[in-house]
PDB file of C-alpha atoms and ligand atoms in Angstrom:
ATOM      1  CA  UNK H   1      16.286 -10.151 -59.897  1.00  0.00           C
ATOM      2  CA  UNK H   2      13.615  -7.290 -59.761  1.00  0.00           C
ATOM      3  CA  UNK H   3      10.681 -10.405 -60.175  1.00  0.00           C
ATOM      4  CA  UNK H   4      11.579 -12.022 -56.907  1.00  0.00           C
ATOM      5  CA  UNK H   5      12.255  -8.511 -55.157  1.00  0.00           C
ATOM      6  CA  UNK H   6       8.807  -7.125 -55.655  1.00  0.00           C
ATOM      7  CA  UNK H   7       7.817 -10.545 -54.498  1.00  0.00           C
ATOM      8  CA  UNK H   8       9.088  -9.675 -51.219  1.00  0.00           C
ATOM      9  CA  UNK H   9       7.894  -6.595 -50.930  1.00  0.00           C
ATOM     10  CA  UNK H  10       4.412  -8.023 -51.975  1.00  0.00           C
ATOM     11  CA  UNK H  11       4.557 -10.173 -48.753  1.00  0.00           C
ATOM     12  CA  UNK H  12       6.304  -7.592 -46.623  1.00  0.00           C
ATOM     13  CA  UNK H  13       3.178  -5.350 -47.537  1.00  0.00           C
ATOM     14  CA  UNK H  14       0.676  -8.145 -46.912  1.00  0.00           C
ATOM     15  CA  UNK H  15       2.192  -8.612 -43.500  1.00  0.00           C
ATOM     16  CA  UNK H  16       2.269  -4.824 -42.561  1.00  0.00           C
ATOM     17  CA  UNK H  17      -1.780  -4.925 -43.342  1.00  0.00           C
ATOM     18  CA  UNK H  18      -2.565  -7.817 -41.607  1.00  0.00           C
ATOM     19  CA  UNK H  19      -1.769  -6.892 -38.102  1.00  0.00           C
ATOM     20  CA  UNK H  20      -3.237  -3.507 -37.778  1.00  0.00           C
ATOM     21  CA  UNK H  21      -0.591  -0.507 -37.836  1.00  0.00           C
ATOM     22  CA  UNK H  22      -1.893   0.507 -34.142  1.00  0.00           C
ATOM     23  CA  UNK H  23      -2.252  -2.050 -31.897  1.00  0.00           C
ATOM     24  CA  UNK H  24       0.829  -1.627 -29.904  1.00  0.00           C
ATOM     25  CA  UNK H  25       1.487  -2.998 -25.904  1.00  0.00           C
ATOM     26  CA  UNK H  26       2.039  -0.096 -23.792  1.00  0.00           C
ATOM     27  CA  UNK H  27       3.775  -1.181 -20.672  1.00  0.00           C
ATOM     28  CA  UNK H  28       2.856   0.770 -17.398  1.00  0.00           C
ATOM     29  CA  UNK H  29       5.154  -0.194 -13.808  1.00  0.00           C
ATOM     30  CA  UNK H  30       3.615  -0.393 -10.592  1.00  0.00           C
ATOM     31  CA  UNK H  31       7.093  -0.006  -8.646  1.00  0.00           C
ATOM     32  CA  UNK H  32       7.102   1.277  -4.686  1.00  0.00           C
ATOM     33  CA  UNK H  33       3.399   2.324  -4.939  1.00  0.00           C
ATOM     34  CA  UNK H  34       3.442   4.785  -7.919  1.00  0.00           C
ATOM     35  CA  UNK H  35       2.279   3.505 -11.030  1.00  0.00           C
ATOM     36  CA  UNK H  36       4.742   5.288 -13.922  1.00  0.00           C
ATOM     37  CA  UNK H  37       3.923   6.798 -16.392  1.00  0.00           C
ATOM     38  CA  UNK H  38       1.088   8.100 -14.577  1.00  0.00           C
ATOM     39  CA  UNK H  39      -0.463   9.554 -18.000  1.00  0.00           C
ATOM     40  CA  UNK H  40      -0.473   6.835 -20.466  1.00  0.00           C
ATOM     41  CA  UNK H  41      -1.777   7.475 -24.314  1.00  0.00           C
ATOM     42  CA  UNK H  42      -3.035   4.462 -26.059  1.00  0.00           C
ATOM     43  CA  UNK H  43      -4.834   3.525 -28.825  1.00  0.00           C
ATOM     44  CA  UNK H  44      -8.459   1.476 -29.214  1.00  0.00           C
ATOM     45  CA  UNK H  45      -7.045  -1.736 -29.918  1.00  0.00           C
ATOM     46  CA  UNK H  46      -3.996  -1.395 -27.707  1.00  0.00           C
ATOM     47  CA  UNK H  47      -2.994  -3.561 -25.407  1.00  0.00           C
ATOM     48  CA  UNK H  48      -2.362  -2.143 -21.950  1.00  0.00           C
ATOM     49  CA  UNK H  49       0.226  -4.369 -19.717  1.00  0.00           C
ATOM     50  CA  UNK H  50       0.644  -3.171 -16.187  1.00  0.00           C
ATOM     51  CA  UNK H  51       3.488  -4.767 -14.520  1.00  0.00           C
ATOM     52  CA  UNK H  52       3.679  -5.031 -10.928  1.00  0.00           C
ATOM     53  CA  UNK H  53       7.139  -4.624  -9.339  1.00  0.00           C
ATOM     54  CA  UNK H  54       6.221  -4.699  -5.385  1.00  0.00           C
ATOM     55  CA  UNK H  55       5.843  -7.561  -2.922  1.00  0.00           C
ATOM     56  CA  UNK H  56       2.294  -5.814  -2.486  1.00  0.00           C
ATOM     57  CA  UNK H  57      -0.643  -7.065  -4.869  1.00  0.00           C
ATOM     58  CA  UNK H  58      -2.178  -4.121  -6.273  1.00  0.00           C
ATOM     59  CA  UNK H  59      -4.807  -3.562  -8.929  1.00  0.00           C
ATOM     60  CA  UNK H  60      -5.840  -1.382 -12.379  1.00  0.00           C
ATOM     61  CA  UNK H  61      -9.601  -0.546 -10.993  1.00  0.00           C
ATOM     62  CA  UNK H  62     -11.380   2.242 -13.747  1.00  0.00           C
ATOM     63  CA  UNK H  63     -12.816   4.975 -12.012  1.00  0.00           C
ATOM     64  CA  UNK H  64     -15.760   4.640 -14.596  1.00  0.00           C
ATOM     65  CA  UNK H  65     -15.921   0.800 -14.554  1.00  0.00           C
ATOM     66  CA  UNK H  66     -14.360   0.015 -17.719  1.00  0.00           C
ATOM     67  CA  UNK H  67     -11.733  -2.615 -16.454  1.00  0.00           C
ATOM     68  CA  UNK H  68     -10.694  -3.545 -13.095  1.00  0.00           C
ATOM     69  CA  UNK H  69      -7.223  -5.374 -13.450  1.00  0.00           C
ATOM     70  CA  UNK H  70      -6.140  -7.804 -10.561  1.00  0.00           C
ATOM     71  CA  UNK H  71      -1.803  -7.419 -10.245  1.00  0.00           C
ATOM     72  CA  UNK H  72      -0.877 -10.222  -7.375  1.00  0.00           C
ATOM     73  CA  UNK H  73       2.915  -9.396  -5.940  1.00  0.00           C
ATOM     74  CA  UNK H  74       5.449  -9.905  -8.218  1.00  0.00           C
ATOM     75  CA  UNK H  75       3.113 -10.800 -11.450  1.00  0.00           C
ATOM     76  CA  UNK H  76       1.822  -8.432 -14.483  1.00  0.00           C
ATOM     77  CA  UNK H  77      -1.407  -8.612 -16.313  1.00  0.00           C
ATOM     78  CA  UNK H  78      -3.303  -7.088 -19.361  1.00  0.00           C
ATOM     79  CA  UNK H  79      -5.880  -5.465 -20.569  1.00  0.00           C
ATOM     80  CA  UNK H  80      -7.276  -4.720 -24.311  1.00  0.00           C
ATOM     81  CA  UNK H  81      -8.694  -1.173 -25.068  1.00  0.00           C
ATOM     82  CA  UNK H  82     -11.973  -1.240 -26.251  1.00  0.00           C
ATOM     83  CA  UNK H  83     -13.531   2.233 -25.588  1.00  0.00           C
ATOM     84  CA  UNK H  84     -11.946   5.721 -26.438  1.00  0.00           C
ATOM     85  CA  UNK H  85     -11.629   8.172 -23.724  1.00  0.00           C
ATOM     86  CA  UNK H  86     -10.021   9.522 -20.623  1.00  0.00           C
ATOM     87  CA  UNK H  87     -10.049   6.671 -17.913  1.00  0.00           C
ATOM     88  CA  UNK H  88      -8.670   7.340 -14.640  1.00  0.00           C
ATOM     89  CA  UNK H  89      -7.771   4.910 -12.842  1.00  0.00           C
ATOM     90  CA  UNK H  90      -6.443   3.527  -8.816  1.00  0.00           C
ATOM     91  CA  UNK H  91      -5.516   0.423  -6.849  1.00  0.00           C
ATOM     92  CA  UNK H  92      -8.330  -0.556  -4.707  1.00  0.00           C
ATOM     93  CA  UNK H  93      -5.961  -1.869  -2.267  1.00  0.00           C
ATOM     94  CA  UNK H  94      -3.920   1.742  -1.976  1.00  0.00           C
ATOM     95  CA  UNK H  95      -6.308   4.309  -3.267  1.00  0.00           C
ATOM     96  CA  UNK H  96      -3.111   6.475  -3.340  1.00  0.00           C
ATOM     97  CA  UNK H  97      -1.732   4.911  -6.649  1.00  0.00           C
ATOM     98  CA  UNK H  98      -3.776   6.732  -9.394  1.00  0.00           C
ATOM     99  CA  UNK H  99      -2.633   7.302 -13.284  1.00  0.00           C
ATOM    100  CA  UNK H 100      -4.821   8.580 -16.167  1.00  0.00           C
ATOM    101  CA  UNK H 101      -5.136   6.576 -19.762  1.00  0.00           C
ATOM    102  CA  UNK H 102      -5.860   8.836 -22.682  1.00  0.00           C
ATOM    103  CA  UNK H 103      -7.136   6.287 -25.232  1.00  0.00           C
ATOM    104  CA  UNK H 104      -7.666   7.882 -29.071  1.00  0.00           C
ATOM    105  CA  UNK H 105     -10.453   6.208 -31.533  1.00  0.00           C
TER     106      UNK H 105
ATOM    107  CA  UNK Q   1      16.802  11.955  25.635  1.00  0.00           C
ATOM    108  CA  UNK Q   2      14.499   8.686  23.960  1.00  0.00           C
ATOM    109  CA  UNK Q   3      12.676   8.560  26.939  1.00  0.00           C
ATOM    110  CA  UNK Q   4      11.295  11.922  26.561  1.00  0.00           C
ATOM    111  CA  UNK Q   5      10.368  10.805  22.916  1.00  0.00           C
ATOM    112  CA  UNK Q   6       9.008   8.075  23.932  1.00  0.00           C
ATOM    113  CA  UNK Q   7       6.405   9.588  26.333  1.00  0.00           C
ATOM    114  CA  UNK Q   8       5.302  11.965  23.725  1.00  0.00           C
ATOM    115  CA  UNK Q   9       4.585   9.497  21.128  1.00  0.00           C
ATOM    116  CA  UNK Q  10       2.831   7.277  23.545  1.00  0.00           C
ATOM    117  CA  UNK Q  11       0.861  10.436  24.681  1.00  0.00           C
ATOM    118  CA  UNK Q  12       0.131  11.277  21.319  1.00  0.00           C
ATOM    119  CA  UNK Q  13      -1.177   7.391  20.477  1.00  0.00           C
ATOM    120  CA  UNK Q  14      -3.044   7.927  23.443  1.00  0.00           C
ATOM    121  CA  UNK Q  15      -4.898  10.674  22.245  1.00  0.00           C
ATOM    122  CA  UNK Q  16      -4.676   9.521  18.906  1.00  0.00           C
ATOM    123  CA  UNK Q  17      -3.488  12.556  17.347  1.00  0.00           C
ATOM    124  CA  UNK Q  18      -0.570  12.760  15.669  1.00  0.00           C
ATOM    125  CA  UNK Q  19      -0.227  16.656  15.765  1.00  0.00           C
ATOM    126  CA  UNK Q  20       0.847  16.436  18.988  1.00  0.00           C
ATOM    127  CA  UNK Q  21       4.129  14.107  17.527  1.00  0.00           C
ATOM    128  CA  UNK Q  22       5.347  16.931  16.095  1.00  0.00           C
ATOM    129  CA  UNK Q  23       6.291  18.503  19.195  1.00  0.00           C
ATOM    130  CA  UNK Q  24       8.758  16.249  19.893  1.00  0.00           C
ATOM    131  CA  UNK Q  25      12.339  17.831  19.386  1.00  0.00           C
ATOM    132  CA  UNK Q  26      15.096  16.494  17.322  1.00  0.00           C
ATOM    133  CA  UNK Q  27      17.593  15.684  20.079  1.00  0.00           C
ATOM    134  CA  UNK Q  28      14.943  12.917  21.036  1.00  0.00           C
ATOM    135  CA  UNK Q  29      15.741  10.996  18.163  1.00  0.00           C
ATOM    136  CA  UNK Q  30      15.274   7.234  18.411  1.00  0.00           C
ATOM    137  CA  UNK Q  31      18.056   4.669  17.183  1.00  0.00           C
ATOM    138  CA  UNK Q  32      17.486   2.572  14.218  1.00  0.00           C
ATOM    139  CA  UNK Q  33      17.396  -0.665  16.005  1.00  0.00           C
ATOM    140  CA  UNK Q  34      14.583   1.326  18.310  1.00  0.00           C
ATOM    141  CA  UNK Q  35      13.067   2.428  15.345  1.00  0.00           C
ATOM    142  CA  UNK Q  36      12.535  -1.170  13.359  1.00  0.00           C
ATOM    143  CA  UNK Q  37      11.128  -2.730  16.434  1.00  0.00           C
ATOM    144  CA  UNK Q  38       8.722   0.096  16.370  1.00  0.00           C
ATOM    145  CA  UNK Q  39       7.763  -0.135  12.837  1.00  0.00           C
ATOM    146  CA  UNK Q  40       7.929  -3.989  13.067  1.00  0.00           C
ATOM    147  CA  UNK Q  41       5.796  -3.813  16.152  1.00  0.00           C
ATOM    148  CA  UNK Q  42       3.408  -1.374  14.148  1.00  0.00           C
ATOM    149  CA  UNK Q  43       2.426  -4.010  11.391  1.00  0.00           C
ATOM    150  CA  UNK Q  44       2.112  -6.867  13.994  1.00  0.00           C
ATOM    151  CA  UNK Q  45      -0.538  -4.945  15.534  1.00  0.00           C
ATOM    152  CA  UNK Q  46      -2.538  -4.555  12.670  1.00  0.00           C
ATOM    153  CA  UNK Q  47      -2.035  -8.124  11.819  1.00  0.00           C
ATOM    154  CA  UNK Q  48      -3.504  -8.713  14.770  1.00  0.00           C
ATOM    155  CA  UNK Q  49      -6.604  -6.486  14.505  1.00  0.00           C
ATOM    156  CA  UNK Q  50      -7.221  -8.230  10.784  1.00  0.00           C
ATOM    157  CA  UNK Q  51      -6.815 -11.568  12.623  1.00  0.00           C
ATOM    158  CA  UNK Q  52      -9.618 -10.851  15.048  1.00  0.00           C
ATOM    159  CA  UNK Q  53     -11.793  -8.803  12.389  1.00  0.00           C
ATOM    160  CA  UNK Q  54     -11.959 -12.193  10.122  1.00  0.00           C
ATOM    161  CA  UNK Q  55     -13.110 -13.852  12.919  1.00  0.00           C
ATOM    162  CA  UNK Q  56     -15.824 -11.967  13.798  1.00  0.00           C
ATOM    163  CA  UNK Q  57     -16.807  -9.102  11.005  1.00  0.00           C
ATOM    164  CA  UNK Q  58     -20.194  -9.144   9.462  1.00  0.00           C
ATOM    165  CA  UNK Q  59     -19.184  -7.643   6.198  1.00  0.00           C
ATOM    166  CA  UNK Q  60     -17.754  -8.714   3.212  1.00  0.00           C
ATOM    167  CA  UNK Q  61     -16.016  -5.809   2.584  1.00  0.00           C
ATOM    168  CA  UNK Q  62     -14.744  -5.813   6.303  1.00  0.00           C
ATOM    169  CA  UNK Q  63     -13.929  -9.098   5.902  1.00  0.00           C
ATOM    170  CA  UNK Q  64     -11.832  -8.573   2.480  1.00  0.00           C
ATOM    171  CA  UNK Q  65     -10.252  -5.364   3.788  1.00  0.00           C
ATOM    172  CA  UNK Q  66      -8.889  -7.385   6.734  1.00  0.00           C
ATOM    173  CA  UNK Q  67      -7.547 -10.082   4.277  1.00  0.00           C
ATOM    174  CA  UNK Q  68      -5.746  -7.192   2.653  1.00  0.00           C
ATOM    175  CA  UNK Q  69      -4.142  -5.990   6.032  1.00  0.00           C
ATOM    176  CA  UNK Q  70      -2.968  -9.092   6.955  1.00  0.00           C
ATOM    177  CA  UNK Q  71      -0.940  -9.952   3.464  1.00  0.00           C
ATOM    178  CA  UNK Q  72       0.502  -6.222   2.867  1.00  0.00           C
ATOM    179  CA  UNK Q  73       1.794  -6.306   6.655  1.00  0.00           C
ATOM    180  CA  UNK Q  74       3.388  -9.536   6.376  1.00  0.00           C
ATOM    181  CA  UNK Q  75       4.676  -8.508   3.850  1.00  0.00           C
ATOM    182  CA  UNK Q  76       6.164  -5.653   4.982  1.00  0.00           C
ATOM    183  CA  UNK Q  77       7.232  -6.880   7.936  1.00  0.00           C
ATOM    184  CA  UNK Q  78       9.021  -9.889   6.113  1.00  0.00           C
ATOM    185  CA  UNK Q  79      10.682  -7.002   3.847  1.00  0.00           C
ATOM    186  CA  UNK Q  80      11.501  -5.441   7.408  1.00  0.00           C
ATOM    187  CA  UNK Q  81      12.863  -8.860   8.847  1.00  0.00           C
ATOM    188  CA  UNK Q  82      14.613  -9.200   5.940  1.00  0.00           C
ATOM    189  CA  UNK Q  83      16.918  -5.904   5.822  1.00  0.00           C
ATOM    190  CA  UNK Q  84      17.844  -5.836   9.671  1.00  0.00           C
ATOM    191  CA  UNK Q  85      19.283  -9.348   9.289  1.00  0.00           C
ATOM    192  CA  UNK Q  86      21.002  -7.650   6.131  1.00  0.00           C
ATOM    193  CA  UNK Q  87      22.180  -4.906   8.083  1.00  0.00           C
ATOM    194  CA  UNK Q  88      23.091  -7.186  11.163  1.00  0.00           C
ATOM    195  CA  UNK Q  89      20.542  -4.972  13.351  1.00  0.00           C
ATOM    196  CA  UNK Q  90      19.008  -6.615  16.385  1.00  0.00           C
ATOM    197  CA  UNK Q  91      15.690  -5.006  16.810  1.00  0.00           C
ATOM    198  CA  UNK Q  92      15.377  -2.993  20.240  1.00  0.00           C
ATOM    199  CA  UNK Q  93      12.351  -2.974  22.429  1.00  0.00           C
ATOM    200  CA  UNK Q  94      11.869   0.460  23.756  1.00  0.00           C
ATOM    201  CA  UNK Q  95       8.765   2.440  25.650  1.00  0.00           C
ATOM    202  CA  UNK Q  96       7.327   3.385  22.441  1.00  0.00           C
ATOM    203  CA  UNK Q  97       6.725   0.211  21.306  1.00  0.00           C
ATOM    204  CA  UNK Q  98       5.596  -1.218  24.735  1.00  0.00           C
ATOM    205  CA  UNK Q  99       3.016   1.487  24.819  1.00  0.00           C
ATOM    206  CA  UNK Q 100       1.718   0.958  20.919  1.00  0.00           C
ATOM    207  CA  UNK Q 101       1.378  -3.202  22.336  1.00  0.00           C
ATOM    208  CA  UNK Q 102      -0.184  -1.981  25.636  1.00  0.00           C
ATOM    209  CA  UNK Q 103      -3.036   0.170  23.627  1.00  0.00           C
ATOM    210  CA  UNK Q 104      -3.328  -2.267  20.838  1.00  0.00           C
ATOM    211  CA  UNK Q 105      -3.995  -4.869  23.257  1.00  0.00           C
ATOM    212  CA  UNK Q 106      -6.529  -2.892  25.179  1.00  0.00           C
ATOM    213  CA  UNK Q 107      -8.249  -2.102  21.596  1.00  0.00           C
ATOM    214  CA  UNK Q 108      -8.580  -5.872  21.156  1.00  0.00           C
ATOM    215  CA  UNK Q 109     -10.245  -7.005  24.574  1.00  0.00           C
ATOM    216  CA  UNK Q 110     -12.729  -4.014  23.758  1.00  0.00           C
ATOM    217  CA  UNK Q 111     -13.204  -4.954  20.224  1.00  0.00           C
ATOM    218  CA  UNK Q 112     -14.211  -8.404  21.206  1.00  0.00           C
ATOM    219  CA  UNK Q 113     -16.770  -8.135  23.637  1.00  0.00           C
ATOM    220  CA  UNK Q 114     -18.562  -6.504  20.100  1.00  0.00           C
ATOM    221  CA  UNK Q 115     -20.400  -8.110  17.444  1.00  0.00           C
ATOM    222  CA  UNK Q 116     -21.833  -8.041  14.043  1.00  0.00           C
ATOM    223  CA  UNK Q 117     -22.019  -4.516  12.752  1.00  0.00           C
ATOM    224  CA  UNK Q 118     -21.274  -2.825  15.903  1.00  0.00           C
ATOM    225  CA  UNK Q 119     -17.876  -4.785  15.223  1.00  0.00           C
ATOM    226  CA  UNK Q 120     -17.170  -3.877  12.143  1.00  0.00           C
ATOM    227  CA  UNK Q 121     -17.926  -0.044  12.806  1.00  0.00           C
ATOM    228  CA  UNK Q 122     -15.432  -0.033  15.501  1.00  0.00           C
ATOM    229  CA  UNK Q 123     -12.868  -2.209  13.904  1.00  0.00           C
ATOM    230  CA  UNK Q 124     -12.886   0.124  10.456  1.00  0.00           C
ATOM    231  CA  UNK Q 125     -13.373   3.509  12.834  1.00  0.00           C
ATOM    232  CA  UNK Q 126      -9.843   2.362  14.962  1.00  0.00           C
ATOM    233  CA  UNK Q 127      -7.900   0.936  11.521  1.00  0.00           C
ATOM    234  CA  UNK Q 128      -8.366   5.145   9.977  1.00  0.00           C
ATOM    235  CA  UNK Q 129      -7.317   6.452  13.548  1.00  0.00           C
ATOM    236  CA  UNK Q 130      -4.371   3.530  13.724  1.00  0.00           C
ATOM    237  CA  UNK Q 131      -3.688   4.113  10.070  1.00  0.00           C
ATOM    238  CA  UNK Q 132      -3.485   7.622  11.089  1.00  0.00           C
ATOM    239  CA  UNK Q 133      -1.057   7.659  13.999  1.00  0.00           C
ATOM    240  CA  UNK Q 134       0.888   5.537  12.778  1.00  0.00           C
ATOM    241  CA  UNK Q 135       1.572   7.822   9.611  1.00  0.00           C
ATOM    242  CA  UNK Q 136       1.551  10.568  11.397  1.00  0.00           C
ATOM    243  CA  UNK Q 137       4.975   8.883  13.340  1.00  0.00           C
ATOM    244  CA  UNK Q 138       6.326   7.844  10.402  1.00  0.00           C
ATOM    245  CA  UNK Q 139       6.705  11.266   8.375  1.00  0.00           C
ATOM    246  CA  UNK Q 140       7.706  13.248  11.282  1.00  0.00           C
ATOM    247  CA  UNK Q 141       9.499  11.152  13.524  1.00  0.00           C
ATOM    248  CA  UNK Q 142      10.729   7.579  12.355  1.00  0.00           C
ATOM    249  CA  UNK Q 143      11.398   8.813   8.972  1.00  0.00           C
ATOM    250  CA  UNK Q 144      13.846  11.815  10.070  1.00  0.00           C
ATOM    251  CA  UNK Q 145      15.543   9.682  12.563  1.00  0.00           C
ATOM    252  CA  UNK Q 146      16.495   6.950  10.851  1.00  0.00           C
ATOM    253  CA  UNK Q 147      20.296   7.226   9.510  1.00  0.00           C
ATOM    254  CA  UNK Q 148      20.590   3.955   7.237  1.00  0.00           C
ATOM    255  CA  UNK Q 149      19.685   5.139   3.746  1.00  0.00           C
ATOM    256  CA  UNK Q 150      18.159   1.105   3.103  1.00  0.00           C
ATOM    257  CA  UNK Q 151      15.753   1.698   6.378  1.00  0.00           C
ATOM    258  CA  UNK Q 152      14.732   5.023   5.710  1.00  0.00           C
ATOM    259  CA  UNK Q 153      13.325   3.647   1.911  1.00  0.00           C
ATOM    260  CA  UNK Q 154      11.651   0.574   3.543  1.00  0.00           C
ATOM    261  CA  UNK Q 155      10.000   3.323   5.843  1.00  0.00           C
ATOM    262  CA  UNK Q 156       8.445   5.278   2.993  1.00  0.00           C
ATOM    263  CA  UNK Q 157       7.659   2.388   1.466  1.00  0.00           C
ATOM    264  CA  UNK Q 158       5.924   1.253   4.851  1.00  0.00           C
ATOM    265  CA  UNK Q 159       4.160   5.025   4.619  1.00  0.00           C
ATOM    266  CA  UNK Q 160       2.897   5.046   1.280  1.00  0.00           C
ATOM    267  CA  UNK Q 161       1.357   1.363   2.016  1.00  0.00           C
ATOM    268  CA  UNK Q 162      -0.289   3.223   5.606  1.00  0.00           C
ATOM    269  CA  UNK Q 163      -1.362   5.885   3.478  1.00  0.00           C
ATOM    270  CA  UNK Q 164      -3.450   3.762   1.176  1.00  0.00           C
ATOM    271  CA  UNK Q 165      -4.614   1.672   3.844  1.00  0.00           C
ATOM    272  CA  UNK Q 166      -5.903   4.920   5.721  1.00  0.00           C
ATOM    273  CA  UNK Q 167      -7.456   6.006   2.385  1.00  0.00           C
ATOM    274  CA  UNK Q 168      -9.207   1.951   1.897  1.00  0.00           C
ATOM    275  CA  UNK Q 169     -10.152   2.238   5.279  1.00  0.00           C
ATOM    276  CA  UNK Q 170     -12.026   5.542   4.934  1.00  0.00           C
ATOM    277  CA  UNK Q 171     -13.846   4.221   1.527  1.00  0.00           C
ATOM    278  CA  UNK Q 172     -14.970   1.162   3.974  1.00  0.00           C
ATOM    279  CA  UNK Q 173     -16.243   3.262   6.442  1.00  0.00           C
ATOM    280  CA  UNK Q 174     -18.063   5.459   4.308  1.00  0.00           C
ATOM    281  CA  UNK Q 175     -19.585   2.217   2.483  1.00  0.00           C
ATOM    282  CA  UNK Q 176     -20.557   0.883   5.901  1.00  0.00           C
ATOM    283  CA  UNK Q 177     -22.700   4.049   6.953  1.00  0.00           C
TER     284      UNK Q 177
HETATM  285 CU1   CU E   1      -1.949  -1.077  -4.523  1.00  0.00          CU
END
């Protein structure tokens, strides 16, 4: 039945431009101090999750003041992208844990 | 011989320089019990010296860098607690860590007859040379020496945590100037 076919692909196309084609969730691990991958690439739009492995809180703090993400022991937290860019980034807490975001327009 | 280990690490604490660690030799190699009494002894020293700093720094950011010492030591040392009852290790006093509780404790009496932001100089100036030593032991003696895999991870664990805590410490110091 071709009619109700192109139905469905009516609604699969509506669905597909609804939620916008680039807003993905990249996932970043803060495991025994190092944050991996340390060079992330992301999207305005995109949804940045850092999840933190350790029994240490640690946090996502901007180097240019952008965000400044709190990660308590054991718990994971996000972040939307707002600006493009190159944001580096550190713990406050261990200024040792540093990783670089390349965000795209 | 530990004893000859031991009287070169406590000389080195002394002077607080940990170059002078590195002239221990290998044959002086502590035990792993030794070892994860000293490392345990390590962090309840510096919980101690956050204990006393939230009691009496001036600073907020003193005050919230102490907070942080306090709950990433216990935690370590609960991690540390954790594996040598694991590993069936009874912890071993030793002259290393007799002389890091010896100094620590003479670093406490003089860090209490201070106050305001005469404390909170001192306190930050003694956590980036405690941070320091300490590190300093762990890469080139505790580190090598120990021979369970599971202790020698917690270790670098324990030295990548020191290592940012030198590196907060610093930023503190430089703030408080
Ligand atoms: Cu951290």
């Amino acid at each position: 039945m071709p009619g109700r076919l192109s139905t469905i692909a009516a609604a699969v196309v509506f669905v597909a431009m609804a939620v916008p084609a680039h807003a993905a969730t990249i996932q970043i691990m803060m495991e025994n101090l190092e944050m991996s991958p340390k060079d992330a690439s992301a999207k305005v739009g995109d949804t940045i999750e850092w999840i933190n492995k350790d029994v240490f809180a640690h946090t996502a703090t901007a180097r240019n003041g952008d965000f400044d993400v709190n990660l308590p022991a054991k718990k994971s937290a996000t972040f939307v992208l707002k600006k493009a860019g190159t944001v580096d980034y550190y713990c406050r807490y261990h200024p040792n844990m540093k990783a670089t975001l390349k965000i795209e327009p | 011989m530990f004893v000859r280990w031991s009287a070169a690490i406590a000389a080195a604490i002394l002077l607080s320089s940990p170059a002078l660690l590195q002239g221990a030799r290998a044959a002086d190699k502590p035990t792993d019990p030794q070892i994860a009494h000293i490392a345990y002894t390590a962090g309840v020293i510096d919980i101690n010296a956050a204990k006393q700093a939230q009691k009496k720094a001036k600073s907020k950011d003193v005050k919230a860098f102490a907070a942080d010492m306090l709950r990433d030591h216990e935690a370590v040392n609960k991690q540390a607690l954790a594996l040598v009852k694991k590993l069936n290790v009874t912890p071993e006093d030793n002259d290393t860590s007799k002389a890091l509780s010896k100094q620590a404790s003479d670093k406490l009496a003089e860090l209490d007859k201070l106050s305001g932001a005469a404390f909170d100089k001192a306190y930050v100036a003694n956590e980036v040379a405690y941070h320091k030593t300490v590190n300093g032991a762990l890469e080139t003696q505790l580190i090598p020496s120990a021979s369970n895999a599971e202790l020698k991870n917690l270790l670098q664990t324990g030295l990548k945590i020191f290592q940012g805590h030198q590196q907060h410490a610093e930023h503190v110091a430089a703030e408080l100037k």
